[in-house]
XYZ file of C-alpha atoms in Angstrom:
467
model
C -2.163 2.446 -9.621
C -4.795 5.121 -10.213
C -2.400 8.006 -9.553
C 0.298 6.306 -11.573
C -2.055 6.184 -14.557
C -2.971 9.849 -14.050
C 0.719 10.824 -13.877
C 1.519 8.906 -17.059
C -1.414 10.519 -18.863
C -0.373 13.961 -17.624
C 3.202 13.479 -18.784
C 2.249 12.101 -22.212
C -0.394 14.756 -22.878
C 1.960 17.538 -21.771
C 4.673 16.309 -24.127
C 2.200 16.086 -27.024
C 0.810 19.556 -26.326
C 4.297 21.049 -26.089
C 5.386 19.244 -29.261
C 2.498 20.778 -31.202
C 2.019 24.101 -29.393
C 5.607 25.370 -29.684
C 5.893 24.953 -33.485
C 2.351 26.246 -33.915
C 3.181 29.318 -31.834
C 6.189 30.000 -34.016
C 4.065 29.590 -37.142
C 1.531 32.073 -35.769
C 4.312 34.601 -35.157
C 5.578 34.208 -38.718
C 2.045 34.555 -40.041
C 1.609 37.813 -38.115
C 4.895 39.128 -39.556
C 3.952 38.111 -43.085
C 0.577 39.798 -42.686
C 2.205 43.079 -41.580
C 4.676 43.122 -44.489
C 1.967 42.105 -46.961
C 0.017 45.201 -45.935
C 3.167 47.269 -46.382
C 3.654 45.825 -49.878
C 0.074 46.704 -50.820
C 0.619 50.288 -49.656
C 3.816 50.523 -51.675
C 2.054 49.057 -54.713
C -0.646 51.771 -54.450
C 2.012 54.459 -55.031
C 3.880 52.707 -57.862
C 1.426 53.644 -60.704
C 1.643 57.334 -59.842
C 5.443 57.208 -59.845
C 5.489 55.672 -63.297
C 3.449 58.654 -64.597
C 4.807 61.664 -62.704
C 7.452 62.755 -60.275
C 5.806 66.009 -59.312
C 6.064 66.516 -55.533
C 2.573 67.926 -55.067
C 0.889 65.159 -56.990
C 2.917 62.501 -55.210
C 2.040 63.969 -51.822
C -1.654 63.696 -52.685
C -1.162 60.086 -53.774
C 0.708 59.210 -50.569
C -1.972 60.954 -48.499
C -4.722 59.016 -50.304
C -2.936 55.750 -49.415
C -3.601 56.569 -45.741
C -0.033 55.872 -44.656
C 1.683 59.173 -45.189
C 3.086 59.090 -41.620
C 4.805 55.782 -42.253
C 5.605 56.073 -45.935
C 8.478 57.795 -47.690
C 9.332 58.106 -51.396
C 12.920 58.550 -52.599
C 13.298 59.751 -56.228
C 16.855 60.112 -57.537
C 18.048 63.180 -59.527
C 17.720 62.927 -63.307
C 19.297 65.469 -65.649
C 18.030 68.895 -64.642
C 15.547 67.392 -62.179
C 16.631 67.414 -58.559
C 16.138 64.451 -56.213
C 12.820 64.307 -54.408
C 12.337 62.845 -50.911
C 8.812 62.646 -49.545
C 8.034 61.659 -45.936
C 10.292 60.730 -43.124
C 13.276 58.615 -43.989
C 13.981 55.857 -41.478
C 16.079 53.443 -43.485
C 19.776 54.024 -43.954
C 20.939 55.698 -47.171
C 23.178 52.731 -47.982
C 20.186 50.339 -47.802
C 18.182 52.584 -50.123
C 21.090 52.793 -52.564
C 21.491 49.026 -52.513
C 17.808 48.466 -53.329
C 17.996 51.040 -56.159
C 21.091 49.361 -57.570
C 19.794 45.829 -57.348
C 16.191 46.623 -58.254
C 14.911 44.136 -55.734
C 12.661 44.744 -52.676
C 14.273 44.461 -49.283
C 13.660 45.073 -45.586
C 15.909 46.707 -43.073
C 15.808 47.060 -39.324
C 15.060 50.567 -38.081
C 14.427 51.936 -34.577
C 10.986 50.771 -33.393
C 10.376 48.302 -36.206
C 11.329 47.526 -39.817
C 11.234 49.307 -43.136
C 10.082 47.782 -46.439
C 12.058 49.196 -49.384
C 10.200 48.675 -52.677
C 11.907 49.734 -55.981
C 9.721 51.374 -58.674
C 10.827 52.113 -62.264
C 10.245 55.704 -63.405
C 9.428 56.896 -66.925
C 12.893 58.395 -67.118
C 14.486 55.003 -66.547
C 15.629 55.799 -63.039
C 14.676 53.673 -59.998
C 12.685 55.270 -57.211
C 12.393 53.608 -53.781
C 9.165 53.527 -51.779
C 9.842 53.110 -48.047
C 7.009 51.777 -45.834
C 7.546 51.757 -42.082
C 6.273 48.610 -40.262
C 6.317 49.126 -36.473
C 6.887 46.228 -34.118
C 3.391 46.659 -32.639
C 1.913 45.851 -36.064
C 4.106 42.768 -36.434
C 2.936 41.441 -33.064
C -0.669 42.606 -33.443
C -2.990 39.752 -32.280
C -0.059 37.498 -31.481
C -0.635 37.577 -27.694
C -4.287 36.687 -28.127
C -3.452 33.817 -30.461
C -0.843 32.457 -28.081
C -3.287 32.757 -25.152
C -5.928 30.814 -27.096
C -3.337 28.205 -28.005
C -2.236 27.884 -24.363
C -5.863 27.608 -23.240
C -6.506 24.836 -25.726
C -3.373 23.014 -24.546
C -4.363 23.321 -20.876
C -7.870 22.137 -21.712
C -6.430 19.102 -23.474
C -4.210 18.312 -20.491
C -7.069 18.697 -18.000
C -9.354 16.612 -20.189
C -6.798 13.833 -20.553
C -6.176 13.800 -16.797
C -9.913 13.605 -16.129
C -10.331 10.755 -18.612
C -7.293 8.944 -17.180
C -8.676 9.400 -13.663
C -12.002 7.868 -14.674
C -10.229 4.992 -16.381
C -7.998 4.599 -13.327
C -11.027 4.451 -11.035
C -12.573 1.825 -13.280
C -9.405 -0.245 -12.985
C -8.425 0.531 -9.395
C -11.759 -0.067 -7.679
C -11.974 -3.736 -8.706
C -8.324 -4.159 -7.707
C -8.999 -2.549 -4.313
C -12.003 -4.820 -3.781
C -9.814 -7.787 -4.644
C -7.191 -6.683 -2.088
C -9.847 -6.075 0.566
C -11.372 -9.470 -0.115
C -7.978 -11.145 0.224
C -7.384 -9.361 3.555
C -10.826 -10.363 4.833
C -10.274 -13.965 3.806
C -6.874 -13.899 5.496
C -8.506 -12.589 8.679
C -10.841 -15.568 8.736
C -13.932 -13.980 7.166
C -14.781 -16.936 4.995
C -17.805 -15.202 3.499
C -15.629 -12.592 1.756
C -16.312 -12.445 -1.976
C -15.312 -10.003 -4.719
C -17.687 -8.510 -7.340
C -16.813 -9.842 -10.767
C -16.538 -6.522 -12.591
C -13.987 -4.198 -14.157
C -11.464 -4.931 -16.925
C -11.318 -8.451 -18.266
C -8.108 -9.345 -16.403
C -9.445 -8.137 -13.046
C -12.775 -9.820 -13.701
C -10.984 -13.123 -14.300
C -8.941 -12.546 -11.127
C -12.170 -11.949 -9.172
C -13.668 -15.148 -10.576
C -10.536 -17.090 -9.585
C -10.543 -15.502 -6.099
C -14.189 -16.367 -5.473
C -13.588 -19.913 -6.687
C -10.585 -20.210 -4.365
C -12.621 -18.854 -1.425
C -15.362 -21.406 -2.108
C -12.779 -24.182 -2.165
C -11.253 -22.934 1.106
C -14.666 -22.942 2.751
C -15.339 -26.439 1.452
C -11.934 -27.714 2.597
C -12.420 -26.225 6.068
C -15.888 -27.734 6.267
C -14.481 -31.135 5.303
C -11.697 -30.721 7.863
C -14.186 -29.842 10.590
C -16.338 -32.817 9.722
C -13.296 -35.079 9.760
C -12.210 -33.706 13.154
C -15.716 -34.219 14.501
C -15.891 -37.757 13.137
C -12.481 -38.686 14.509
C -13.349 -37.198 17.873
C -16.665 -39.039 17.889
C -14.863 -42.339 17.507
C -13.297 -41.729 20.910
C -16.651 -41.930 22.623
C -16.845 -45.716 22.557
C -13.491 -46.351 24.291
C -14.240 -43.453 26.650
C -17.517 -45.086 27.642
C -15.706 -48.334 28.395
C -13.033 -46.429 30.337
C -15.685 -44.568 32.350
C -17.453 -47.834 33.248
C -14.173 -49.397 34.294
C -13.302 -46.321 36.373
C -16.659 -46.550 38.123
C -15.792 -50.064 39.261
C -12.522 -49.034 40.890
C -14.231 -48.274 44.179
C -13.194 -45.508 46.527
C -9.796 -43.943 47.077
C -7.724 -41.000 45.807
C -6.395 -42.875 42.752
C -9.870 -44.020 41.747
C -11.312 -40.552 42.199
C -8.484 -39.009 40.146
C -9.081 -41.542 37.395
C -12.814 -40.805 37.280
C -12.111 -37.059 37.256
C -9.651 -37.456 34.402
C -12.135 -39.553 32.402
C -14.863 -36.935 32.966
C -12.504 -34.184 31.879
C -11.550 -36.174 28.787
C -15.219 -36.645 27.901
C -15.821 -32.911 28.246
C -12.853 -32.126 26.005
C -14.066 -34.555 23.359
C -17.533 -32.997 23.508
C -15.990 -29.551 23.153
C -13.975 -30.658 20.125
C -17.039 -32.139 18.441
C -19.222 -29.125 19.218
C -16.548 -26.659 18.058
C -16.008 -28.586 14.832
C -19.746 -28.743 14.122
C -20.392 -25.081 14.891
C -17.276 -23.915 13.007
C -16.711 -21.070 15.468
C -13.188 -20.227 16.611
C -12.750 -20.621 20.348
C -9.340 -19.127 20.899
C -10.004 -15.405 21.007
C -13.194 -14.423 22.736
C -15.061 -11.561 21.086
C -16.435 -8.501 22.784
C -15.147 -6.270 25.543
C -14.627 -8.063 28.836
C -14.680 -11.491 27.166
C -12.019 -14.113 27.809
C -11.177 -15.675 31.141
C -9.314 -15.210 34.394
C -5.909 -16.783 33.830
C -5.197 -16.946 37.572
C -8.405 -18.899 38.221
C -7.710 -21.338 35.378
C -4.137 -21.899 36.601
C -5.347 -22.557 40.156
C -7.958 -25.003 38.893
C -5.576 -26.969 36.664
C -2.804 -26.971 39.262
C -5.263 -28.366 41.807
C -5.866 -31.247 39.420
C -2.206 -31.902 38.629
C -1.007 -31.376 42.204
C -2.692 -34.592 43.307
C -0.747 -36.561 40.708
C 2.427 -34.635 41.601
C 2.016 -35.634 45.222
C 1.817 -39.299 44.210
C 5.071 -38.956 42.263
C 6.785 -36.954 45.007
C 7.135 -33.813 42.849
C 7.556 -30.381 44.399
C 5.125 -27.859 42.943
C 5.077 -24.090 43.082
C 2.473 -21.671 41.777
C 3.020 -17.898 41.746
C 1.156 -14.863 40.491
C -2.358 -16.292 40.856
C -3.393 -14.456 44.019
C -5.311 -11.799 42.044
C -7.459 -11.885 38.852
C -5.594 -11.762 35.550
C -7.936 -11.187 32.591
C -6.772 -12.375 29.177
C -8.537 -12.426 25.771
C -8.474 -16.228 25.573
C -11.286 -18.721 26.013
C -11.162 -20.625 29.284
C -11.197 -24.029 27.609
C -8.276 -23.101 25.341
C -6.081 -21.883 28.190
C -6.901 -25.000 30.202
C -6.014 -27.182 27.201
C -2.695 -25.368 26.754
C -1.785 -25.730 30.431
C -2.763 -29.415 30.428
C -0.576 -29.958 27.349
C 2.471 -28.368 29.021
C 1.957 -29.992 32.412
C 1.272 -33.309 30.774
C 4.613 -33.011 29.007
C 6.299 -32.433 32.390
C 4.825 -35.657 33.796
C 5.431 -37.583 30.586
C 9.011 -36.573 29.823
C 10.631 -35.991 33.248
C 11.459 -38.599 35.925
C 9.320 -38.941 39.042
C 10.348 -36.539 41.764
C 11.167 -33.745 39.296
C 9.941 -30.361 40.543
C 7.977 -27.967 38.352
C 6.434 -24.512 38.662
C 3.839 -22.305 37.007
C 4.307 -18.527 37.219
C 1.876 -15.876 35.975
C 3.216 -12.376 35.316
C 0.652 -9.635 34.674
C 2.027 -6.676 32.677
C 0.475 -3.568 31.221
C 0.054 -4.913 27.709
C 0.751 -8.627 28.070
C 0.470 -11.591 30.398
C 3.285 -14.142 30.604
C 2.686 -17.692 31.765
C 5.890 -19.606 32.588
C 5.868 -23.393 32.934
C 9.279 -24.601 34.116
C 10.696 -27.848 35.445
C 13.902 -29.268 36.877
C 14.118 -32.095 34.359
C 16.816 -32.945 31.827
C 15.595 -30.269 29.394
C 14.826 -30.520 25.693
C 17.745 -31.560 23.528
C 16.323 -29.978 20.351
C 13.959 -27.074 21.171
C 13.511 -26.190 17.497
C 12.245 -29.674 16.672
C 9.975 -29.582 19.716
C 8.126 -26.574 18.265
C 7.579 -28.270 14.903
C 4.082 -29.659 14.568
C 4.055 -33.424 14.201
C 7.708 -33.890 15.216
C 7.825 -33.333 18.955
C 10.891 -33.529 21.110
C 11.983 -36.815 19.650
C 11.152 -38.861 22.734
C 8.711 -41.720 22.714
C 5.079 -40.664 22.490
C 5.871 -37.058 21.559
C 4.096 -35.611 18.502
C 4.587 -31.890 19.060
C 0.839 -31.256 18.909
C 0.724 -30.114 22.532
C 3.218 -27.305 21.931
C 1.420 -26.502 18.686
C -1.802 -25.944 20.673
C 0.095 -23.590 22.997
C 1.679 -21.744 20.093
C -1.619 -21.189 18.284
C -3.222 -19.905 21.466
C -0.454 -17.340 22.010
C -0.253 -16.215 18.384
C -4.035 -15.741 18.203
C -3.596 -12.811 20.619
C -0.510 -11.404 18.914
C 1.928 -13.114 21.270
C 4.318 -16.011 20.892
C 5.877 -19.036 22.629
C 9.514 -19.469 23.521
C 11.455 -22.387 24.924
C 14.498 -21.815 27.091
C 16.352 -23.052 30.152
C 14.639 -22.530 33.481
C 16.230 -21.502 36.765
C 15.270 -24.954 38.025
C 17.767 -26.447 35.599
C 15.340 -27.942 33.090
C 12.978 -26.577 30.457
C 11.029 -23.341 30.590
C 8.139 -22.664 28.226
C 7.091 -19.028 28.118
C 3.631 -18.147 26.785
C 3.338 -14.474 25.836
C -0.353 -13.458 25.663
C -0.976 -9.996 24.185
C -3.801 -8.213 26.022
C -4.908 -5.905 23.193
C -5.157 -8.817 20.734
C -3.256 -6.865 18.086
C -1.470 -8.374 15.138
C 1.512 -10.495 16.149
C 4.690 -8.539 16.707
C 7.406 -10.992 15.761
C 10.199 -10.989 18.286
C 11.830 -13.946 16.605
C 10.908 -16.888 14.445
C 7.598 -18.622 14.794
C 7.600 -20.528 18.031
C 11.000 -19.095 18.776
C 13.553 -20.693 21.008
C 15.719 -18.691 23.350
C 18.759 -20.062 25.094
C 20.381 -18.400 28.067
C 22.835 -19.130 30.767
C 21.468 -20.675 33.966
C 20.249 -18.009 36.325
C 19.587 -15.413 33.572
C 16.000 -14.230 33.266
C 14.069 -14.677 30.016
C 11.511 -11.931 30.535
C 11.762 -8.438 31.900
C 9.269 -9.236 34.661
C 10.506 -9.961 38.161
C 10.806 -13.711 38.539
C 9.457 -15.326 41.767
C 11.852 -17.061 43.992
C 12.870 -20.613 43.085
C 11.520 -23.770 44.604
C 12.607 -24.534 48.146
């Protein structure tokens, strides 16, 4: 915007300067020509009184010499009776031009080598017409013209430079508030809720800054209300959780009872985490600082240890691959655990007992892929399954679990895709970007990818299938 304003000012000022400078330059040239010929006319007029009195050569030579222009002046007196014609000085004009001026009795100019000649008729006492010729060289016609044009060009350049400087200052005054407004919008979009814009600059930009700051305040207030609502709703779960924990304590000993108590304890921890996160208003998905995040392999082993006990009760075959070495990712431990629980919970909730499932972790140079696949009936509408609040369409499905997974992946610059697994059912692929850069869209949000059975979704080597 600033440079655009400068360019417009430069173009307009240049056109104005050219529009005035060119005609003015031509006027200056004509003025210099008129000045030169006016001087020539004055010199010719200085000789005219002497011609009206005498035609004696000697006297006329003294008069011409006293005029100071004897080298450039000539006098042509025609013959009269017994008096012969007299020609003083060097004749430059053509004889025909001189004869024409004598016949017409009117002053004239003619082009001669090196300049022009002014031919001035003068009436003699004898009634004849003498012609005074004054030579005007080209150097006299253009005397001072170069200097005048240089001054004119300097003034024009100064006007152009001045207008550009003024336009630049005006552009800065307009552009800086606009840049601050853009920067504030970017900061607010990046989650910096304290971003505000100085209310300065032109009236329109000042009003825009006021509107932006008001909008930012409303966003902060809405988020605060949302966090309070989430905390309040989560807090309401504590009463039924307390009853559930007391009932689980009375179940006695046994694997089922112990699993129930573990699940209740885990649920209480998750509720506490939700309440604490909502109250503190700190994002938990992407851990800040170098080395922050969690070990994805450790989290997968931990969660699979929990779900394997339930899988054994339902006679499900389980396979875990890629967790034999640490896999660091820029994701909070609790968020990855919540995402895995959401996906594995969907496997137990929406597939028949005895259905096998697997969790594979692939560690690449710039990304980590977590694959959760099963041998169930698959998802009839993968697009609907990725829509928040819609789910897969089956009973008890809201789609919030997949939405948690999607937000976790996209917070690192990755994505989530649903496809067909080699086990014959559904495969959910979580792409976690390691450098936490801006998302590189490989498809639509929460994209779905279909493929023929046996075709690989990712470019990583897939572990062997379940036995």
